[in-house]
Amino acid sequence: MYFVLYRDHANQWRWTLYAANNRKIADSGESYWNKNDALHGIGLVMSTNSTTPVHER
C-alpha cells in the first residue's frame, strides 16, 4: 500500500491510497488548503500502519 499526495485542479491538496496491486482503495474525499492538513488526514487513515509510504506528485 502507498499514498499519493497531490494538488487538484483548484490547486488544493488531496491524497489517494492505493493497494499493492495499484488499485485505488480510498481517497481524501475533500481537498485541503494546507499540505499539513492533508498529511494529517493521511495520518488518521494510517494510524495502525505508520510505515505506509507517501509519494508526492
Short mmCIF file of C-alpha atoms in Angstrom, two decimals:
data_model
loop_
_atom_site.label_atom_id
_atom_site.label_comp_id
_atom_site.label_asym_id
_atom_site.label_seq_id
_atom_site.Cartn_x
_atom_site.Cartn_y
_atom_site.Cartn_z
CA MET A 1 0.00 0.00 0.00
CA TYR A 2 1.01 3.58 -0.55
CA PHE A 3 -0.44 7.08 -0.50
CA VAL A 4 -0.17 9.65 -3.28
CA LEU A 5 -0.37 13.28 -2.16
CA TYR A 6 -1.12 15.76 -4.94
CA ARG A 7 -2.66 19.10 -5.90
CA ASP A 8 -6.00 19.05 -7.69
CA HIS A 9 -7.29 21.34 -10.47
CA ALA A 10 -8.13 24.01 -7.87
CA ASN A 11 -4.52 23.87 -6.59
CA GLN A 12 -5.62 22.33 -3.29
CA TRP A 13 -4.14 19.22 -1.66
CA ARG A 14 -5.66 15.75 -1.91
CA TRP A 15 -4.49 12.20 -1.27
CA THR A 16 -5.29 8.75 -2.62
CA LEU A 17 -4.50 5.38 -1.04
CA TYR A 18 -3.52 2.56 -3.40
CA ALA A 19 -3.27 -1.17 -2.68
CA ALA A 20 -0.21 -3.24 -3.54
CA ASN A 21 -1.85 -4.13 -6.88
CA ASN A 22 -2.08 -0.37 -7.70
CA ARG A 23 -5.86 -0.27 -7.32
CA LYS A 24 -7.34 2.80 -5.65
CA ILE A 25 -8.91 1.85 -2.33
CA ALA A 26 -9.51 5.24 -0.64
CA ASP A 27 -9.19 8.97 -1.19
CA SER A 28 -9.39 12.14 0.83
CA GLY A 29 -12.97 12.87 -0.22
CA GLU A 30 -12.26 16.57 0.12
CA SER A 31 -9.47 18.99 -0.71
CA TYR A 32 -7.28 20.85 1.76
CA TRP A 33 -5.83 24.35 1.55
CA ASN A 34 -2.79 23.35 3.57
CA LYS A 35 -0.48 20.44 2.82
CA ASN A 36 -0.15 19.71 6.55
CA ASP A 37 -3.92 19.27 6.81
CA ALA A 38 -3.82 16.68 4.02
CA LEU A 39 -0.93 14.93 5.74
CA HIS A 40 -2.93 14.91 8.96
CA GLY A 41 -5.80 13.18 7.09
CA ILE A 42 -3.35 10.58 5.83
CA GLY A 43 -2.14 10.11 9.39
CA LEU A 44 -5.68 9.41 10.58
CA VAL A 45 -6.09 6.67 7.98
CA MET A 46 -2.72 5.03 8.57
CA SER A 47 -2.72 5.26 12.37
CA THR A 48 -2.31 1.49 12.66
CA ASN A 49 0.38 1.16 9.97
CA SER A 50 2.80 4.08 10.15
CA THR A 51 5.17 2.53 7.59
CA THR A 52 2.90 3.16 4.60
CA PRO A 53 4.88 5.41 2.23
CA VAL A 54 3.57 8.76 0.99
CA HIS A 55 4.57 9.78 -2.54
CA GLU A 56 4.10 13.38 -3.62
CA ARG A 57 3.28 14.26 -7.21
#
